[in-house]
Amino acid sequence: MLFRPRGGGWLWRQALLGSVLVGGLTVGVDHALRAGRIAALRSLLTRAATSIPLPTGLRVDEVGSMTFGISIAASWVSLALLCAALFYATRPRVRAYLDA
């Protein structure tokens, strides 16, 4: 939308709506798979063949929770930003400008 093509506002809003839906699905999938991912990481880090030494005082479950917690938090932030952009794009003044 940098060049504001005539009548292209509806396409931009649809793309934002699609991005919001994909972002929502991403958050849902991340939440649903979190426990399984932590269990897989735990089994990977505790096996003798694939063991990775962790710093002292850091447990395997803490590493998994931190890793996948950051991923989920980032997904929520991106979803919030996309929702804000979609809300802004649907304001009457912005719609009039983009649809002109």
CSV table of N, CA and C in Angstrom, one decimal:
chain,number,residue,atom,x,y,z
A,1,MET,N,0.8,-1.2,0.0
A,1,MET,CA,0.0,0.0,0.0
A,1,MET,C,0.9,1.2,0.0
A,2,LEU,N,2.1,1.1,-0.3
A,2,LEU,CA,3.0,2.3,-0.3
A,2,LEU,C,2.6,3.3,-1.4
A,3,PHE,N,2.1,2.7,-2.5
A,3,PHE,CA,1.7,3.6,-3.7
A,3,PHE,C,0.3,3.9,-3.8
A,4,ARG,N,-0.6,3.4,-2.9
A,4,ARG,CA,-2.0,3.6,-2.8
A,4,ARG,C,-2.7,3.4,-4.2
A,5,PRO,N,-2.7,2.1,-4.7
A,5,PRO,CA,-3.4,1.9,-6.0
A,5,PRO,C,-4.9,2.1,-5.8
A,6,ARG,N,-5.5,2.6,-6.8
A,6,ARG,CA,-6.9,2.9,-6.8
A,6,ARG,C,-7.8,1.7,-6.5
A,7,GLY,N,-8.6,1.8,-5.5
A,7,GLY,CA,-9.5,0.8,-5.1
A,7,GLY,C,-8.8,-0.5,-4.5
A,8,GLY,N,-7.6,-0.3,-4.0
A,8,GLY,CA,-6.9,-1.5,-3.5
A,8,GLY,C,-7.0,-1.7,-2.0
A,9,GLY,N,-7.8,-0.8,-1.4
A,9,GLY,CA,-7.9,-0.9,0.1
A,9,GLY,C,-8.6,-2.2,0.6
A,10,TRP,N,-9.6,-2.6,-0.2
A,10,TRP,CA,-10.3,-3.9,0.2
A,10,TRP,C,-9.3,-5.0,0.2
A,11,LEU,N,-8.4,-5.1,-0.8
A,11,LEU,CA,-7.4,-6.1,-0.8
A,11,LEU,C,-6.5,-6.1,0.3
A,12,TRP,N,-6.1,-4.9,0.7
A,12,TRP,CA,-5.2,-4.7,1.9
A,12,TRP,C,-5.9,-5.2,3.2
A,13,ARG,N,-7.1,-4.8,3.3
A,13,ARG,CA,-7.9,-5.3,4.5
A,13,ARG,C,-8.1,-6.8,4.5
A,14,GLN,N,-8.3,-7.4,3.4
A,14,GLN,CA,-8.4,-8.8,3.3
A,14,GLN,C,-7.1,-9.5,3.7
A,15,ALA,N,-6.0,-9.0,3.2
A,15,ALA,CA,-4.7,-9.5,3.5
A,15,ALA,C,-4.4,-9.4,5.0
A,16,LEU,N,-4.8,-8.3,5.6
A,16,LEU,CA,-4.6,-8.1,7.1
A,16,LEU,C,-5.5,-9.1,7.8
A,17,LEU,N,-6.7,-9.3,7.4
A,17,LEU,CA,-7.6,-10.2,8.1
A,17,LEU,C,-7.1,-11.7,7.9
A,18,GLY,N,-6.6,-12.0,6.8
A,18,GLY,CA,-6.0,-13.3,6.6
A,18,GLY,C,-4.8,-13.5,7.5
A,19,SER,N,-4.0,-12.5,7.7
A,19,SER,CA,-2.8,-12.5,8.5
A,19,SER,C,-3.2,-12.7,10.0
A,20,VAL,N,-4.3,-12.0,10.4
A,20,VAL,CA,-4.8,-12.1,11.8
A,20,VAL,C,-5.3,-13.6,12.0
A,21,LEU,N,-6.0,-14.1,11.0
A,21,LEU,CA,-6.5,-15.5,11.2
A,21,LEU,C,-5.3,-16.5,11.3
A,22,VAL,N,-4.3,-16.3,10.4
A,22,VAL,CA,-3.1,-17.2,10.5
A,22,VAL,C,-2.4,-17.0,11.8
A,23,GLY,N,-2.3,-15.8,12.3
A,23,GLY,CA,-1.6,-15.5,13.6
A,23,GLY,C,-2.4,-16.2,14.7
A,24,GLY,N,-3.7,-16.1,14.7
A,24,GLY,CA,-4.5,-16.8,15.7
A,24,GLY,C,-4.4,-18.3,15.7
A,25,LEU,N,-4.3,-18.9,14.5
A,25,LEU,CA,-4.1,-20.3,14.4
A,25,LEU,C,-2.7,-20.7,14.9
A,26,THR,N,-1.7,-19.8,14.6
A,26,THR,CA,-0.4,-20.1,15.1
A,26,THR,C,-0.3,-20.1,16.6
A,27,VAL,N,-1.0,-19.1,17.3
A,27,VAL,CA,-1.0,-19.1,18.7
A,27,VAL,C,-1.7,-20.4,19.3
A,28,GLY,N,-2.8,-20.7,18.6
A,28,GLY,CA,-3.5,-21.9,19.1
A,28,GLY,C,-2.7,-23.2,18.9
A,29,VAL,N,-2.0,-23.4,17.8
A,29,VAL,CA,-1.1,-24.5,17.6
A,29,VAL,C,0.0,-24.5,18.6
A,30,ASP,N,0.6,-23.4,18.8
A,30,ASP,CA,1.8,-23.3,19.8
A,30,ASP,C,1.3,-23.7,21.1
A,31,HIS,N,0.1,-23.3,21.6
A,31,HIS,CA,-0.4,-23.6,22.9
A,31,HIS,C,-0.7,-25.2,22.9
A,32,ALA,N,-1.3,-25.7,21.9
A,32,ALA,CA,-1.6,-27.1,21.9
A,32,ALA,C,-0.4,-28.0,21.9
A,33,LEU,N,0.6,-27.6,21.2
A,33,LEU,CA,1.8,-28.5,21.1
A,33,LEU,C,2.9,-28.2,22.1
A,34,ARG,N,2.7,-27.3,23.0
A,34,ARG,CA,3.7,-26.9,24.0
A,34,ARG,C,4.2,-28.1,24.8
A,35,ALA,N,3.2,-28.8,25.4
A,35,ALA,CA,3.6,-29.9,26.3
A,35,ALA,C,4.3,-31.0,25.6
A,36,GLY,N,3.9,-31.3,24.4
A,36,GLY,CA,4.6,-32.3,23.6
A,36,GLY,C,6.0,-31.9,23.2
A,37,ARG,N,6.2,-30.6,22.9
A,37,ARG,CA,7.5,-30.1,22.5
A,37,ARG,C,8.4,-30.1,23.7
A,38,ILE,N,7.9,-29.8,24.9
A,38,ILE,CA,8.8,-29.8,26.1
A,38,ILE,C,9.2,-31.2,26.4
A,39,ALA,N,8.2,-32.2,26.3
A,39,ALA,CA,8.6,-33.6,26.5
A,39,ALA,C,9.6,-34.1,25.5
A,40,ALA,N,9.5,-33.7,24.2
A,40,ALA,CA,10.5,-34.1,23.2
A,40,ALA,C,11.8,-33.5,23.5
A,41,LEU,N,11.9,-32.2,23.9
A,41,LEU,CA,13.1,-31.6,24.3
A,41,LEU,C,13.8,-32.3,25.5
A,42,ARG,N,12.9,-32.6,26.5
A,42,ARG,CA,13.4,-33.3,27.7
A,42,ARG,C,14.1,-34.6,27.3
A,43,SER,N,13.4,-35.4,26.5
A,43,SER,CA,14.0,-36.7,26.1
A,43,SER,C,15.2,-36.5,25.3
A,44,LEU,N,15.3,-35.5,24.4
A,44,LEU,CA,16.5,-35.3,23.6
A,44,LEU,C,17.7,-34.9,24.5
A,45,LEU,N,17.4,-34.0,25.5
A,45,LEU,CA,18.5,-33.5,26.3
A,45,LEU,C,19.0,-34.5,27.4
A,46,THR,N,18.1,-35.4,27.7
A,46,THR,CA,18.5,-36.4,28.8
A,46,THR,C,19.1,-37.7,28.3
A,47,ARG,N,18.9,-38.0,27.0
A,47,ARG,CA,19.5,-39.2,26.4
A,47,ARG,C,21.1,-39.1,26.4
A,48,ALA,N,21.7,-40.2,26.6
A,48,ALA,CA,23.2,-40.1,26.7
A,48,ALA,C,23.8,-39.8,25.3
A,49,ALA,N,23.2,-40.2,24.2
A,49,ALA,CA,23.8,-40.0,22.9
A,49,ALA,C,23.6,-38.5,22.5
A,50,THR,N,22.6,-37.9,22.9
A,50,THR,CA,22.3,-36.5,22.4
A,50,THR,C,22.4,-35.5,23.6
A,51,SER,N,22.9,-35.9,24.7
A,51,SER,CA,23.0,-35.0,25.9
A,51,SER,C,23.8,-33.8,25.6
A,52,ILE,N,23.2,-32.7,26.0
A,52,ILE,CA,23.9,-31.4,25.9
A,52,ILE,C,24.0,-30.9,27.3
A,53,PRO,N,25.2,-30.6,27.8
A,53,PRO,CA,25.4,-30.1,29.2
A,53,PRO,C,24.8,-28.7,29.3
A,54,LEU,N,24.0,-28.6,30.3
A,54,LEU,CA,23.3,-27.3,30.7
A,54,LEU,C,24.1,-26.6,31.7
A,55,PRO,N,24.0,-25.3,31.8
A,55,PRO,CA,24.7,-24.6,32.9
A,55,PRO,C,24.2,-25.0,34.2
A,56,THR,N,25.0,-24.9,35.2
A,56,THR,CA,24.6,-25.3,36.6
A,56,THR,C,23.4,-24.5,37.1
A,57,GLY,N,22.5,-25.2,37.7
A,57,GLY,CA,21.3,-24.6,38.2
A,57,GLY,C,20.2,-24.5,37.2
A,58,LEU,N,20.4,-24.9,36.0
A,58,LEU,CA,19.3,-24.8,35.0
A,58,LEU,C,18.8,-26.2,34.7
A,59,ARG,N,17.5,-26.4,34.8
A,59,ARG,CA,16.9,-27.7,34.6
A,59,ARG,C,16.4,-27.8,33.2
A,60,VAL,N,16.2,-29.0,32.7
A,60,VAL,CA,15.7,-29.2,31.3
A,60,VAL,C,14.3,-28.7,31.1
A,61,ASP,N,13.4,-28.8,32.1
A,61,ASP,CA,12.1,-28.3,32.0
A,61,ASP,C,12.1,-26.7,32.0
A,62,GLU,N,13.0,-26.1,32.7
A,62,GLU,CA,13.1,-24.6,32.6
A,62,GLU,C,13.5,-24.2,31.2
A,63,VAL,N,14.4,-24.9,30.6
A,63,VAL,CA,14.9,-24.6,29.2
A,63,VAL,C,13.7,-24.7,28.3
A,64,GLY,N,12.9,-25.8,28.4
A,64,GLY,CA,11.8,-26.0,27.5
A,64,GLY,C,10.7,-24.9,27.7
A,65,SER,N,10.4,-24.6,28.9
A,65,SER,CA,9.4,-23.6,29.2
A,65,SER,C,9.8,-22.3,28.7
A,66,MET,N,11.1,-21.9,28.9
A,66,MET,CA,11.6,-20.6,28.5
A,66,MET,C,11.6,-20.5,27.0
A,67,THR,N,12.0,-21.6,26.3
A,67,THR,CA,12.1,-21.6,24.9
A,67,THR,C,10.8,-21.4,24.2
A,68,PHE,N,9.8,-22.3,24.6
A,68,PHE,CA,8.5,-22.3,24.0
A,68,PHE,C,7.6,-21.2,24.5
A,69,GLY,N,7.9,-20.7,25.7
A,69,GLY,CA,7.2,-19.5,26.2
A,69,GLY,C,7.5,-18.3,25.5
A,70,ILE,N,8.8,-18.1,25.1
A,70,ILE,CA,9.2,-16.9,24.3
A,70,ILE,C,8.5,-17.0,22.9
A,71,SER,N,8.4,-18.2,22.3
A,71,SER,CA,7.8,-18.3,21.1
A,71,SER,C,6.3,-18.0,21.1
A,72,ILE,N,5.6,-18.4,22.2
A,72,ILE,CA,4.2,-18.1,22.3
A,72,ILE,C,4.0,-16.6,22.6
A,73,ALA,N,4.8,-16.0,23.4
A,73,ALA,CA,4.7,-14.6,23.6
A,73,ALA,C,5.0,-13.8,22.4
A,74,ALA,N,5.9,-14.2,21.6
A,74,ALA,CA,6.2,-13.5,20.3
A,74,ALA,C,5.0,-13.6,19.4
A,75,SER,N,4.3,-14.8,19.4
A,75,SER,CA,3.1,-15.0,18.5
A,75,SER,C,2.0,-14.0,19.0
A,76,TRP,N,1.8,-13.9,20.3
A,76,TRP,CA,0.8,-13.0,20.8
A,76,TRP,C,1.1,-11.6,20.5
A,77,VAL,N,2.3,-11.2,20.6
A,77,VAL,CA,2.7,-9.8,20.2
A,77,VAL,C,2.4,-9.5,18.7
A,78,SER,N,2.8,-10.4,17.9
A,78,SER,CA,2.6,-10.2,16.4
A,78,SER,C,1.1,-10.2,16.1
A,79,LEU,N,0.3,-11.1,16.8
A,79,LEU,CA,-1.2,-11.1,16.6
A,79,LEU,C,-1.8,-9.8,17.1
A,80,ALA,N,-1.3,-9.2,18.2
A,80,ALA,CA,-1.8,-7.9,18.7
A,80,ALA,C,-1.5,-6.8,17.7
A,81,LEU,N,-0.3,-6.8,17.1
A,81,LEU,CA,0.0,-5.8,16.2
A,81,LEU,C,-0.8,-5.9,14.9
A,82,LEU,N,-1.0,-7.1,14.4
A,82,LEU,CA,-1.9,-7.3,13.3
A,82,LEU,C,-3.3,-6.9,13.5
A,83,CYS,N,-3.8,-7.2,14.7
A,83,CYS,CA,-5.2,-6.7,15.1
A,83,CYS,C,-5.3,-5.2,15.1
A,84,ALA,N,-4.2,-4.6,15.6
A,84,ALA,CA,-4.2,-3.1,15.7
A,84,ALA,C,-4.2,-2.5,14.3
A,85,ALA,N,-3.4,-3.1,13.4
A,85,ALA,CA,-3.4,-2.6,12.0
A,85,ALA,C,-4.7,-2.9,11.3
A,86,LEU,N,-5.3,-4.0,11.6
A,86,LEU,CA,-6.6,-4.2,11.0
A,86,LEU,C,-7.7,-3.3,11.5
A,87,PHE,N,-7.7,-3.0,12.8
A,87,PHE,CA,-8.6,-2.0,13.3
A,87,PHE,C,-8.4,-0.6,12.7
A,88,TYR,N,-7.1,-0.3,12.6
A,88,TYR,CA,-6.8,1.0,12.0
A,88,TYR,C,-7.2,1.1,10.5
A,89,ALA,N,-7.1,0.0,9.8
A,89,ALA,CA,-7.4,0.0,8.4
A,89,ALA,C,-8.9,0.0,8.1
A,90,THR,N,-9.7,-0.4,9.1
A,90,THR,CA,-11.2,-0.4,9.0
A,90,THR,C,-11.8,0.9,9.4
A,91,ARG,N,-11.1,1.9,9.9
A,91,ARG,CA,-11.6,3.2,10.3
A,91,ARG,C,-12.2,3.9,9.1
A,92,PRO,N,-13.3,4.6,9.2
A,92,PRO,CA,-13.9,5.2,8.0
A,92,PRO,C,-13.0,6.1,7.2
A,93,ARG,N,-12.2,6.9,7.9
A,93,ARG,CA,-11.3,7.9,7.3
A,93,ARG,C,-10.2,7.1,6.5
A,94,VAL,N,-9.7,6.1,7.1
A,94,VAL,CA,-8.6,5.3,6.4
A,94,VAL,C,-9.2,4.6,5.2
A,95,ARG,N,-10.4,4.0,5.4
A,95,ARG,CA,-11.1,3.3,4.3
A,95,ARG,C,-11.3,4.2,3.1
A,96,ALA,N,-11.8,5.4,3.4
A,96,ALA,CA,-12.1,6.4,2.3
A,96,ALA,C,-10.8,6.8,1.6
A,97,TYR,N,-9.7,6.9,2.3
A,97,TYR,CA,-8.4,7.3,1.7
A,97,TYR,C,-7.9,6.1,0.8
A,98,LEU,N,-8.0,4.9,1.3
A,98,LEU,CA,-7.4,3.7,0.6
A,98,LEU,C,-8.3,3.3,-0.6
A,99,ASP,N,-9.6,3.5,-0.4
A,99,ASP,CA,-10.6,3.1,-1.5
A,99,ASP,C,-10.8,4.1,-2.6
A,100,ALA,N,-10.2,5.3,-2.4
A,100,ALA,CA,-10.4,6.4,-3.4
A,100,ALA,C,-9.7,6.0,-4.7
